[in-house]
PDB file of C-alpha atoms in Angstrom:
ATOM      1  CA  MET A 275       1.360  -3.436  14.157  1.00  0.00           C
ATOM      2  CA  THR A 276      -1.133  -5.109  11.698  1.00  0.00           C
ATOM      3  CA  THR A 277      -0.560  -8.760  10.254  1.00  0.00           C
ATOM      4  CA  ASP A 278      -1.691 -10.176   6.917  1.00  0.00           C
ATOM      5  CA  SER A 279      -1.956 -13.817   6.326  1.00  0.00           C
ATOM      6  CA  LEU A 280       1.713 -13.914   4.743  1.00  0.00           C
ATOM      7  CA  LEU A 281       3.125 -10.467   6.123  1.00  0.00           C
ATOM      8  CA  THR A 282       3.506  -8.443   9.360  1.00  0.00           C
ATOM      9  CA  LEU A 283       3.959  -4.899   8.320  1.00  0.00           C
ATOM     10  CA  LYS A 284       4.601  -2.189  10.803  1.00  0.00           C
ATOM     11  CA  LEU A 285       2.288   1.041   9.528  1.00  0.00           C
ATOM     12  CA  PRO A 286       3.768   4.022  10.580  1.00  0.00           C
ATOM     13  CA  GLU A 287       1.637   5.767  13.663  1.00  0.00           C
ATOM     14  CA  GLY A 288       0.170   9.474  12.728  1.00  0.00           C
ATOM     15  CA  TYR A 289      -0.467   8.226   9.378  1.00  0.00           C
ATOM     16  CA  THR A 290      -3.524   7.716   7.329  1.00  0.00           C
ATOM     17  CA  PHE A 291      -4.046   5.508   4.695  1.00  0.00           C
ATOM     18  CA  ALA A 292      -5.416   8.820   2.958  1.00  0.00           C
ATOM     19  CA  ASP A 293      -1.873   9.365   3.484  1.00  0.00           C
ATOM     20  CA  LEU A 294      -0.285   7.464   1.208  1.00  0.00           C
ATOM     21  CA  LYS A 295      -2.102   9.608  -2.095  1.00  0.00           C
ATOM     22  CA  LEU A 296      -3.095   6.768  -4.311  1.00  0.00           C
ATOM     23  CA  ARG A 297      -4.481   7.977  -7.281  1.00  0.00           C
ATOM     24  CA  ARG A 298      -4.137   6.605 -11.133  1.00  0.00           C
ATOM     25  CA  CYS A 299      -1.918   7.617 -13.164  1.00  0.00           C
ATOM     26  CA  GLU A 300      -2.677   5.740 -16.365  1.00  0.00           C
ATOM     27  CA  ASP A 301      -5.026   2.851 -16.973  1.00  0.00           C
ATOM     28  CA  ASP A 302      -2.747   0.334 -15.831  1.00  0.00           C
ATOM     29  CA  ALA A 303      -0.426   1.903 -13.659  1.00  0.00           C
ATOM     30  CA  ILE A 304      -1.216   3.651  -9.854  1.00  0.00           C
ATOM     31  CA  ASP A 305       0.904   6.620  -8.375  1.00  0.00           C
ATOM     32  CA  LEU A 306       1.404   7.304  -4.432  1.00  0.00           C
ATOM     33  CA  ASP A 307       3.950   9.132  -1.892  1.00  0.00           C
ATOM     34  CA  MET A 308       6.924   7.609  -2.140  1.00  0.00           C
ATOM     35  CA  ASP A 309       8.201   9.350   0.975  1.00  0.00           C
ATOM     36  CA  LEU A 310       5.833   7.393   2.722  1.00  0.00           C
ATOM     37  CA  VAL A 311       6.260   4.308   1.232  1.00  0.00           C
ATOM     38  CA  GLN A 312       9.749   4.886   2.300  1.00  0.00           C
ATOM     39  CA  LEU A 313       9.042   5.530   5.856  1.00  0.00           C
ATOM     40  CA  ILE A 314       6.949   2.237   5.939  1.00  0.00           C
ATOM     41  CA  CYS A 315      10.431   0.681   4.715  1.00  0.00           C
ATOM     42  CA  LYS A 316      12.343   1.862   7.016  1.00  0.00           C
ATOM     43  CA  ILE A 317      10.605   1.052  10.054  1.00  0.00           C
ATOM     44  CA  ASN A 318       9.868  -2.738   8.537  1.00  0.00           C
ATOM     45  CA  GLY A 319      13.687  -2.717   8.205  1.00  0.00           C
ATOM     46  CA  LEU A 320      13.332  -2.924   4.264  1.00  0.00           C
ATOM     47  CA  ASP A 321      16.086  -1.970   1.510  1.00  0.00           C
ATOM     48  CA  PHE A 322      14.329   0.849   0.181  1.00  0.00           C
ATOM     49  CA  GLN A 323      16.873   1.120  -2.666  1.00  0.00           C
ATOM     50  CA  LYS A 324      16.061  -2.479  -3.362  1.00  0.00           C
ATOM     51  CA  VAL A 325      11.968  -2.162  -3.314  1.00  0.00           C
ATOM     52  CA  LEU A 326      12.503   0.758  -5.581  1.00  0.00           C
ATOM     53  CA  GLN A 327      14.019  -1.955  -7.821  1.00  0.00           C
ATOM     54  CA  ASN A 328      10.861  -4.182  -8.226  1.00  0.00           C
ATOM     55  CA  PRO A 329       8.155  -2.406  -5.939  1.00  0.00           C
ATOM     56  CA  GLY A 330       5.311  -3.633  -6.819  1.00  0.00           C
ATOM     57  CA  PRO A 331       5.280  -6.977  -4.062  1.00  0.00           C
ATOM     58  CA  VAL A 332       6.076  -4.560  -1.139  1.00  0.00           C
ATOM     59  CA  VAL A 333       3.868  -1.855  -2.447  1.00  0.00           C
ATOM     60  CA  THR A 334       0.656  -3.970  -3.345  1.00  0.00           C
ATOM     61  CA  SER A 335       1.387  -5.552   0.408  1.00  0.00           C
ATOM     62  CA  ILE A 336       1.497  -2.326   2.249  1.00  0.00           C
ATOM     63  CA  LEU A 337      -1.961  -1.016   0.092  1.00  0.00           C
ATOM     64  CA  SER A 338      -3.477  -4.379   0.723  1.00  0.00           C
ATOM     65  CA  ILE A 339      -2.366  -4.279   4.661  1.00  0.00           C
ATOM     66  CA  TRP A 340      -3.569  -0.651   5.024  1.00  0.00           C
ATOM     67  CA  TYR A 341      -6.649  -0.621   3.294  1.00  0.00           C
ATOM     68  CA  LYS A 342      -7.563  -3.753   4.710  1.00  0.00           C
ATOM     69  CA  THR A 343      -6.510  -2.009   8.411  1.00  0.00           C
ATOM     70  CA  HIS A 344      -8.174   1.543   7.115  1.00  0.00           C
ATOM     71  CA  LEU A 345     -11.666  -0.771   6.564  1.00  0.00           C
ATOM     72  CA  ALA A 346     -11.544  -2.375   9.950  1.00  0.00           C
ATOM     73  CA  GLU A 347     -11.140   0.804  11.709  1.00  0.00           C
ATOM     74  CA  GLY A 348     -14.017   2.190  10.271  1.00  0.00           C
ATOM     75  CA  GLY A 349     -12.809   4.140   7.605  1.00  0.00           C
ATOM     76  CA  ALA A 350     -14.623   4.858   4.762  1.00  0.00           C
ATOM     77  CA  PRO A 351     -14.116   2.843   1.019  1.00  0.00           C
ATOM     78  CA  ASP A 352     -11.626   3.697  -1.437  1.00  0.00           C
ATOM     79  CA  ALA A 353     -12.761   4.175  -5.006  1.00  0.00           C
ATOM     80  CA  LEU A 354      -9.480   2.920  -6.470  1.00  0.00           C
ATOM     81  CA  MET A 355      -8.621   0.683  -4.089  1.00  0.00           C
ATOM     82  CA  GLU A 356     -12.045  -1.056  -4.587  1.00  0.00           C
ATOM     83  CA  GLU A 357     -11.158  -0.824  -8.317  1.00  0.00           C
ATOM     84  CA  LEU A 358      -7.998  -2.786  -7.706  1.00  0.00           C
ATOM     85  CA  LYS A 359      -9.718  -5.238  -5.527  1.00  0.00           C
ATOM     86  CA  ALA A 360     -12.591  -5.906  -8.406  1.00  0.00           C
ATOM     87  CA  GLN A 361      -9.744  -6.387 -10.706  1.00  0.00           C
ATOM     88  CA  ARG A 362      -7.728  -8.398  -8.737  1.00  0.00           C
ATOM     89  CA  HIS A 363     -10.835 -10.901  -8.194  1.00  0.00           C
ATOM     90  CA  THR A 364     -11.902 -11.419 -11.679  1.00  0.00           C
ATOM     91  CA  LEU A 365      -7.946 -12.218 -12.782  1.00  0.00           C
ATOM     92  CA  ASN A 366      -7.984 -15.096 -10.592  1.00  0.00           C
TER      93      ASN A 366
END
């Protein structure tokens, strides 16, 4: 189980951050494997249909926590995640 300062999130065993298939689909939008997001919701007891109504908070948490874990385990930086992190810092 991986923890963040605000959220505890179970990540699926046997998967890597790259399995999310994170990519930019528009200047202000991203796309990722929603089947994997659905699995993460299931193992964390989250209602996937409710998440789909407003995916931003849950998807942001998944990306943030999993990426931190990925880096901490020696994974290579992801260009899009680094870009998103930089954008978030310039907005705050």
